[in-house]
Short mmCIF file of C-alpha atoms and ligand atoms in Angstrom, two decimals:
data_model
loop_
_atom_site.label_atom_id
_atom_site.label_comp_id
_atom_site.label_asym_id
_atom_site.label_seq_id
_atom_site.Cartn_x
_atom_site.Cartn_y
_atom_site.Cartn_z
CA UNK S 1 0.00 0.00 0.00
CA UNK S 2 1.58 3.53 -1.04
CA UNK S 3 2.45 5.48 2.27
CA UNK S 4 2.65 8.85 0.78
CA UNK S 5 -1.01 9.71 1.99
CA UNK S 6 -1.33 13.18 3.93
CA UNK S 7 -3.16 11.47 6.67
CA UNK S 8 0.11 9.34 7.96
CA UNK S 9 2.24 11.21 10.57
CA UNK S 10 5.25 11.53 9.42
CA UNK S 11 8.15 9.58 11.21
CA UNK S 12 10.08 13.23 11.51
CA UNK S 13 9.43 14.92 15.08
CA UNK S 14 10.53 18.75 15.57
CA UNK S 15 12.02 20.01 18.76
CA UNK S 16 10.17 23.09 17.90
CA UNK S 17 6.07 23.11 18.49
CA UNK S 18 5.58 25.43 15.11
CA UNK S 19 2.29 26.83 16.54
CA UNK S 20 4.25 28.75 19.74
CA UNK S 21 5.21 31.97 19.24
CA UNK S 22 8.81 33.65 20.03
CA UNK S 23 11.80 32.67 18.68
CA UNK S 24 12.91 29.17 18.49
CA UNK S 25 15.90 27.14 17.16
CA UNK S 26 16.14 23.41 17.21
CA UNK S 27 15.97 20.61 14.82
CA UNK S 28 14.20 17.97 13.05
CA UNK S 29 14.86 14.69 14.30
CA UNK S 30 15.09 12.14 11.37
CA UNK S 31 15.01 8.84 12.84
CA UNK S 32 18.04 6.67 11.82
CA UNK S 33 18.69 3.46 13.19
CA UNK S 34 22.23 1.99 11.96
CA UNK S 35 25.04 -0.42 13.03
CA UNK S 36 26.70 2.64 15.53
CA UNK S 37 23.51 4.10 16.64
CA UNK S 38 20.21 1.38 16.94
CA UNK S 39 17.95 4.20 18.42
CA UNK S 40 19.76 7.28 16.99
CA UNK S 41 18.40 10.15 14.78
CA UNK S 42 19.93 12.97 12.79
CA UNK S 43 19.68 15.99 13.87
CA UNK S 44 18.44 19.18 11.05
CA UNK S 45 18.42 22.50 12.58
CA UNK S 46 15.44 24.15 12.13
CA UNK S 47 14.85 27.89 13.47
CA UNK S 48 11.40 29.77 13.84
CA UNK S 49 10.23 32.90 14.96
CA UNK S 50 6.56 33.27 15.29
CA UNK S 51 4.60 37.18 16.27
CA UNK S 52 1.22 36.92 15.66
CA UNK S 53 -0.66 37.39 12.17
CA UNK S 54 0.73 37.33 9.09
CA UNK S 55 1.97 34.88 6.28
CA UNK S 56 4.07 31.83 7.20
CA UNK S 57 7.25 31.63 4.97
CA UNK S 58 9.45 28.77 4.47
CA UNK S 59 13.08 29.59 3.77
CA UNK S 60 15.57 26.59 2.83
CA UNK S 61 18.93 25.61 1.41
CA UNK S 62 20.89 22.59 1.29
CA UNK S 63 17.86 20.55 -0.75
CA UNK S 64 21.14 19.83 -3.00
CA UNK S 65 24.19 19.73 -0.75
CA UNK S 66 27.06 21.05 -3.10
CA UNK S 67 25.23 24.46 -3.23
CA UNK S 68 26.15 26.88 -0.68
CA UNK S 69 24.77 30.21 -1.59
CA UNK S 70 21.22 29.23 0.01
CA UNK S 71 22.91 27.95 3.12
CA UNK S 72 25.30 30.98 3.78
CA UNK S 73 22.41 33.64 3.32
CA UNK S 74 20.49 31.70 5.72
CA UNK S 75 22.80 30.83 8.30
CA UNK S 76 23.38 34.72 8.02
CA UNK S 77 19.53 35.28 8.66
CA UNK S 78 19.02 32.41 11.60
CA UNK S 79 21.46 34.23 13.62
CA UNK S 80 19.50 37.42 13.53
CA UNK S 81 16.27 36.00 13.87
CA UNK S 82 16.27 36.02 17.69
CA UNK S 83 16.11 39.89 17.16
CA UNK S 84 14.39 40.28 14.06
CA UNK S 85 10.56 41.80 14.42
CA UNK S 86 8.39 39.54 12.59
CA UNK S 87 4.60 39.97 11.66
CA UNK S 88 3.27 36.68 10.84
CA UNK S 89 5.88 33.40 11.29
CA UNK S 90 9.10 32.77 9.58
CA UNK S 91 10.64 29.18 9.27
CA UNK S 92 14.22 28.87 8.07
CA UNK S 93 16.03 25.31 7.30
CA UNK S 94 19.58 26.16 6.25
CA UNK S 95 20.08 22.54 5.60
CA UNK S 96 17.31 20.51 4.44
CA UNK S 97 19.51 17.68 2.98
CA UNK S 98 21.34 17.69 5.71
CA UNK S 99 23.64 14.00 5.37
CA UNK S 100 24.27 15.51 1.44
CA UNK S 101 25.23 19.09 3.08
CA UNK S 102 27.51 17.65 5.56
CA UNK S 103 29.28 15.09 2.70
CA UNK S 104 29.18 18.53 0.21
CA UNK S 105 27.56 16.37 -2.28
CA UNK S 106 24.21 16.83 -4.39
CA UNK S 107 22.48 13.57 -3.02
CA UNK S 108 22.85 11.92 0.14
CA UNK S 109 25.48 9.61 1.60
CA UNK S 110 23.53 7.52 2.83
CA UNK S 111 20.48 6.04 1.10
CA UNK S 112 21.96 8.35 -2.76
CA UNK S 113 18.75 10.65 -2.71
CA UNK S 114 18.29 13.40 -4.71
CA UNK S 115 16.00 15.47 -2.50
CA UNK S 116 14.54 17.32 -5.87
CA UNK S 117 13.82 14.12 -7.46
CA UNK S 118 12.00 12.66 -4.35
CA UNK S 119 8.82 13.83 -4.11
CA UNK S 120 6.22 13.15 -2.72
CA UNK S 121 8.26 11.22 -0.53
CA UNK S 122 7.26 8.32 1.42
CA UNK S 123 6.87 8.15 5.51
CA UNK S 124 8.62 4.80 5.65
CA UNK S 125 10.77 5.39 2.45
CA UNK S 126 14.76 6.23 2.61
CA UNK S 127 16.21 9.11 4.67
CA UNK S 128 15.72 11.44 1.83
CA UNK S 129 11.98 10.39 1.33
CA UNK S 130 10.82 10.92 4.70
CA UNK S 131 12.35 14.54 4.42
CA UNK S 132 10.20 15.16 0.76
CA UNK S 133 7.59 13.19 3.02
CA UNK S 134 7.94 15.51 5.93
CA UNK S 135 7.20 18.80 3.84
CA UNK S 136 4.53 17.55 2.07
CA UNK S 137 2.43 16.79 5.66
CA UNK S 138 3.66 18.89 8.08
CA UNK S 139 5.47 22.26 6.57
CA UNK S 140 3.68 22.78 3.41
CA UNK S 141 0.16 22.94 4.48
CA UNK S 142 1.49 25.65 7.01
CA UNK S 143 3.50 27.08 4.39
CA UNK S 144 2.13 30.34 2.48
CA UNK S 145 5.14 31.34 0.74
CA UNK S 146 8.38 28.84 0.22
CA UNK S 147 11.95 29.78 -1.07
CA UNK S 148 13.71 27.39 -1.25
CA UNK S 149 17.52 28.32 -2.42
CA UNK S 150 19.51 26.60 -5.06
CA UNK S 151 22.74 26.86 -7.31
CA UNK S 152 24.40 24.58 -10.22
CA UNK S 153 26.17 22.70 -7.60
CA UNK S 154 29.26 20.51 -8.87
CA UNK S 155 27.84 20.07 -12.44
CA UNK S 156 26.94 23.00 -13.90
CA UNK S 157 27.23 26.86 -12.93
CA UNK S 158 24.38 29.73 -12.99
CA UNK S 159 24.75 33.73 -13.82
CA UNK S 160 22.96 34.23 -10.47
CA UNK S 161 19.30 33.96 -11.67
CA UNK S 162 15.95 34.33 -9.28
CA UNK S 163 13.39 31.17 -10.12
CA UNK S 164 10.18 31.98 -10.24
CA UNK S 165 6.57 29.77 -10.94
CA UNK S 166 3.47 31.89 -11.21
CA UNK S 167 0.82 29.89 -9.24
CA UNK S 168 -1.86 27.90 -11.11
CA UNK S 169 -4.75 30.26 -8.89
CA UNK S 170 -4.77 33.31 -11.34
CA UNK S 171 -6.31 35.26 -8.73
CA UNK S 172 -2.77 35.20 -6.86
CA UNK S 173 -0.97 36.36 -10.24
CA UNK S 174 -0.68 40.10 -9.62
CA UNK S 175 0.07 39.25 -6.02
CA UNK S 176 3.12 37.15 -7.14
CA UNK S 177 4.09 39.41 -9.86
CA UNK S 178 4.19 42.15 -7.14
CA UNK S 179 6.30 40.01 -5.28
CA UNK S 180 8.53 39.40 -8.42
CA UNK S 181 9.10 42.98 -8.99
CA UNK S 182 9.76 43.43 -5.17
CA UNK S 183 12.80 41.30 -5.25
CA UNK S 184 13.85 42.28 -8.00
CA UNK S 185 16.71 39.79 -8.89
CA UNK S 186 18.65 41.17 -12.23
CA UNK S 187 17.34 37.86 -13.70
CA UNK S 188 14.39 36.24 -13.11
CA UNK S 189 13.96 33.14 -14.81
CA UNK S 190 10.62 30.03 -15.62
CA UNK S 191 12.02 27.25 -15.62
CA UNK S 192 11.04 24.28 -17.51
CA UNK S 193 12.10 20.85 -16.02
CA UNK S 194 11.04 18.95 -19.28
CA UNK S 195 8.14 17.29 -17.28
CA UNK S 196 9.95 16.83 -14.06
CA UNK S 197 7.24 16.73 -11.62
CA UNK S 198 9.44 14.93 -8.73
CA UNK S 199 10.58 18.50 -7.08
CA UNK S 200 10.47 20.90 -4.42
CA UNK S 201 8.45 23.28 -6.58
CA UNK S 202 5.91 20.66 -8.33
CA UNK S 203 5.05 19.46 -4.68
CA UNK S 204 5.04 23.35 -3.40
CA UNK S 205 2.47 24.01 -5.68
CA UNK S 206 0.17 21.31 -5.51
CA UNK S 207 -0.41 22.23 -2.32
CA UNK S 208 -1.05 26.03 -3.21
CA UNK S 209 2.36 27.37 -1.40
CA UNK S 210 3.33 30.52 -3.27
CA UNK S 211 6.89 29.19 -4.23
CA UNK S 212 9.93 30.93 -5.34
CA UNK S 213 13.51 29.43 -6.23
CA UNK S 214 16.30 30.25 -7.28
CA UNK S 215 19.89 29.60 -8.99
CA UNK S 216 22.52 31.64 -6.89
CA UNK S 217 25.82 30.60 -8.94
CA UNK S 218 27.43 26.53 -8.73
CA UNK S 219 30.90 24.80 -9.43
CA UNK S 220 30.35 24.51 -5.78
CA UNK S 221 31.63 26.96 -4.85
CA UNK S 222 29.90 30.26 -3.19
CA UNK S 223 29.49 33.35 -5.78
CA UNK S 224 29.72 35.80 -4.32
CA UNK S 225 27.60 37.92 -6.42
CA UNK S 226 24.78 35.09 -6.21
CA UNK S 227 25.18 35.60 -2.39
CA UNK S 228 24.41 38.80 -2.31
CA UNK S 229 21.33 38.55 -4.47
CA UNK S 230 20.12 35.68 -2.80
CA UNK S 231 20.69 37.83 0.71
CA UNK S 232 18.98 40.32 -1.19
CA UNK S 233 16.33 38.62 -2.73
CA UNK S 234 15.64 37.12 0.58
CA UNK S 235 15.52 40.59 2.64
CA UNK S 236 13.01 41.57 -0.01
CA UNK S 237 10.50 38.60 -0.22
CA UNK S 238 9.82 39.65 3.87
CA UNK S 239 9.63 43.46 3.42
CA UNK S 240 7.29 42.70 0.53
CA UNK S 241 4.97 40.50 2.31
CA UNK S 242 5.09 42.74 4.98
CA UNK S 243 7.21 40.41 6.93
CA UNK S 244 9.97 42.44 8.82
CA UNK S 245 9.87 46.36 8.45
CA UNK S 246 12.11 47.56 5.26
CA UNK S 247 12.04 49.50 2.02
CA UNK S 248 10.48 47.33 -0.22
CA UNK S 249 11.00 49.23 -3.75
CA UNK S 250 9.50 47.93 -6.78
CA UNK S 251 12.99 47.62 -8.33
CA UNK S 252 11.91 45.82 -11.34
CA UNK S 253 13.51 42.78 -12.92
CA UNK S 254 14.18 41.31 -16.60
CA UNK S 255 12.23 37.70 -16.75
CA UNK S 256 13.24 34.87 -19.04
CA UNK S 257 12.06 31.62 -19.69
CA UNK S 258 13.44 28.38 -20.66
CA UNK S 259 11.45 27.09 -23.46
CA UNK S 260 11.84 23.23 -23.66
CA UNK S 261 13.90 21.04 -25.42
CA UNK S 262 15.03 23.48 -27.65
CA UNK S 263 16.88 25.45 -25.25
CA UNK S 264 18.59 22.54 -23.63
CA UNK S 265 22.05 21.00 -25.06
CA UNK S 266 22.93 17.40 -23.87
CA UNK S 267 26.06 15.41 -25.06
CA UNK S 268 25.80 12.70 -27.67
CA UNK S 269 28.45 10.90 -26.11
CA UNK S 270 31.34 10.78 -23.55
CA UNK S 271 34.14 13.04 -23.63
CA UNK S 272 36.19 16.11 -22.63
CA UNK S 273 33.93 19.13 -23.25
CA UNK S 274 35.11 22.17 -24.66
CA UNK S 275 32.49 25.03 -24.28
CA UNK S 276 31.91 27.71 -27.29
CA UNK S 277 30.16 29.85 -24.87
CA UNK S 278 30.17 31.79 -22.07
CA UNK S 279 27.40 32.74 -19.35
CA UNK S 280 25.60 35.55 -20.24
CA UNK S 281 26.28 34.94 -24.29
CA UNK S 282 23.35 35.39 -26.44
CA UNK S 283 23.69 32.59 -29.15
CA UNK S 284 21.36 31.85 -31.99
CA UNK S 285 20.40 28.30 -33.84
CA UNK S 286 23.01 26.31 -35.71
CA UNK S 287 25.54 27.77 -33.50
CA UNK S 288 28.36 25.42 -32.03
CA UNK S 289 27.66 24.86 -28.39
CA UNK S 290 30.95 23.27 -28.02
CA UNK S 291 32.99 20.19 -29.08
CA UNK S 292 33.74 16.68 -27.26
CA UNK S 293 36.93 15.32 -27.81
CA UNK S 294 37.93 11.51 -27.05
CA UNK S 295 41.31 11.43 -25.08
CA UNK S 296 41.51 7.86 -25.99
CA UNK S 297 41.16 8.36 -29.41
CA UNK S 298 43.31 12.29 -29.84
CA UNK S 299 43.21 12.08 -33.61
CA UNK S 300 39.72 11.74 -33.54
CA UNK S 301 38.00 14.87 -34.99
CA UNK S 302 36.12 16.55 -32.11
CA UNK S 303 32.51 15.68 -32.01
CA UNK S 304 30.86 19.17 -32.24
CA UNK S 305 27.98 20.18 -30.22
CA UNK S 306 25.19 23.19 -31.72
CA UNK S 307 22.47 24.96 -30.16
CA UNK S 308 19.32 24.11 -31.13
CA UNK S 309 17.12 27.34 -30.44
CA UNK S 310 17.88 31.30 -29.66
CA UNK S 311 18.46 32.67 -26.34
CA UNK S 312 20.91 33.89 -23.46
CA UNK S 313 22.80 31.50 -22.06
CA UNK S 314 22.10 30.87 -18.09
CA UNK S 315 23.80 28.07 -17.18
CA UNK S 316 26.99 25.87 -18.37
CA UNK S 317 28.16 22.73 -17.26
CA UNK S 318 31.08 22.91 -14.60
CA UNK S 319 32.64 19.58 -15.38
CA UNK S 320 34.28 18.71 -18.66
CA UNK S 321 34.46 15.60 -18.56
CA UNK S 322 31.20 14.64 -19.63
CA UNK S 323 28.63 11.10 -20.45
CA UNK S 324 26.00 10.85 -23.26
CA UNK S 325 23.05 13.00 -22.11
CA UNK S 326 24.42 14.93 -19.69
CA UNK S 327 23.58 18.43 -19.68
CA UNK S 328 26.64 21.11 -20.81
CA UNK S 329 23.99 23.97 -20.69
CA UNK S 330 21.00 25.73 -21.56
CA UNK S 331 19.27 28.80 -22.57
CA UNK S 332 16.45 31.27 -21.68
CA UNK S 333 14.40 34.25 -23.45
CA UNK S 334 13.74 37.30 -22.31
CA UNK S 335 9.49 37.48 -21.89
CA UNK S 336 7.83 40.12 -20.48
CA UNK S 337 5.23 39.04 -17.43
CA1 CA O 1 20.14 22.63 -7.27
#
């Protein structure tokens, strides 16, 4: 019988009671019974601070553990939350995948999950389930408004780009685009997953959580211009919901959008990979994207790589070496919302 059913408790307990207002900081206890530890759990630190009315938001980092933007910003934030004035309730997870943060990979040492790729979770599934499990029952339907803070991690690298997904009620859309303009990122980009439906954001919005993402830099490494527009970006999502006090000027932002297939390039095969581009290049059709070469094979004419629509591109693969299908990049167009 499938266990991913809203009515199961999840097998997550909080050290924090999320309805008691103040400030709190504790954890999530994610029970994990091994060889060194039979009755053991791993701790998640988990801070709150909760004044009265107003919209609950739902900041985290570390879903991917090799991106570090997220995590800085909100470590930042956490410690100034015991003084921060808050209308409404604020929850902030600086590590949400916290066995991949703590081994600085994307997925997690111990069971391989890819917290993006594991919704909706399952109570009794892997460690990295019950967390996907664990938002979908107990923080999302508390959740108003979720940002949850990415980058390219080890793979691939991002011009530091604010992710946004208009919500499917149209009666929220001028509230979001408000929002939008509020932060005003200098990109702000629709994604398109091809279909993925397995994320953060696809299980954010089923459950009607105005959601906001976003791609702060990668190579995993921290950007320090992706920092300071996450920080930023961050600062401004409260003063615009009326959060924390704070000028919240309607700064304005350029949106793009990724538009399928088309703007995607993959490699047809393994290799080293030798980009024709760099971030922030606007490229046409036709165009080479790059070439693979074969190092066991050096006379081998590269194996060229082209772009297959028009666009600016946003993000480039960080690794050369490369496998067939792996991504070495893709595009986005500028749209007006
Ligand atoms: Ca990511």
């Amino acid at each position: 019988m499938p266990d991913t059913h809203s009515s199961t408790p999840s097998l997550i307990t909080s050290t924090i009671d999320f309805d008691s207002p103040g400030f709190h900081a504790g954890h999530l206890r994610l029970p994990y019974s091994h060889d060194r530890s039979g009755y053991g759990f791993i701790p998640v630190p988990v801070f709150m601070v909760h004044a009265g009315p107003g919209p609950t938001v739902l900041l985290t980092g570390g879903n991917h553990g090799d991106e570090y933007e997220g995590p800085i910003a909100l470590m930042k934030l956490a410690r100034r939350l015991p003084w921060l004035s808050v209308r409404g309730r604020l929850i902030v997870i600086p590590a949400l995948n916290y066995p991949a943060v703590m081994n600085a990979t994307r997925t997690s040492p111990i069971d391989g999950g890819n917290l993006n790729r594991s919704f909706p979770g399952q109570r009794n599934g892997t460690l990295t389930e019950m967390i996907a499990h664990h938002l979908e029952t107990v923080l999302f339907p508390i959740t108003d408004v979720a940002f949850d803070l990415h980058a390219g991690g080890a793979s691939t690298n991002y011009l530091p780009t604010l992710l946004a997904a208009w919500p499917d009620d149209e009666r929220k859309h001028a509230d979001y685009t408000r929002l939008v303009d509020t932060i005003g990122a200098p990109r702000t980009l629709i994604m398109d997953l091809l279909g993925e439906n397995r994320t953060f954001a696809a299980a954010a919005q089923r459950h009607g959580v105005m959601f906001f993402c976003g791609e702060f830099g990668g190579h995993a490494v921290c950007n320090l211009d992706g920092l300071e527009v996450a920080e930023r970006s961050i600062e401004r999502l409260l003063t615009g919901l009326d959060l924390i006090d704070g000028p919240a000027p309607r700064a304005g932002t350029v949106t793009y959008a990724v538009e399928g297939h088309r703007h995607y390039v993959f490699a047809p095969e393994a290799g080293i990979f030798e980009p024709a581009f760099r971030l922030g290049d606007q490229v046409k059709a036709g165009q080479p994207a790059g070439w693979i070469h074969h190092p066991s094979h050096p006379q081998r004419p590269a194996t060229p790589v082209h772009f297959e629509g028009d666009g600016m591109a946003i993000c480039i693969r960080a690794l050369a070496h490369c496998e067939a299908g792996d991504c070495l990049g893709h595009l986005a167009s500028v749209v007006s919302h």
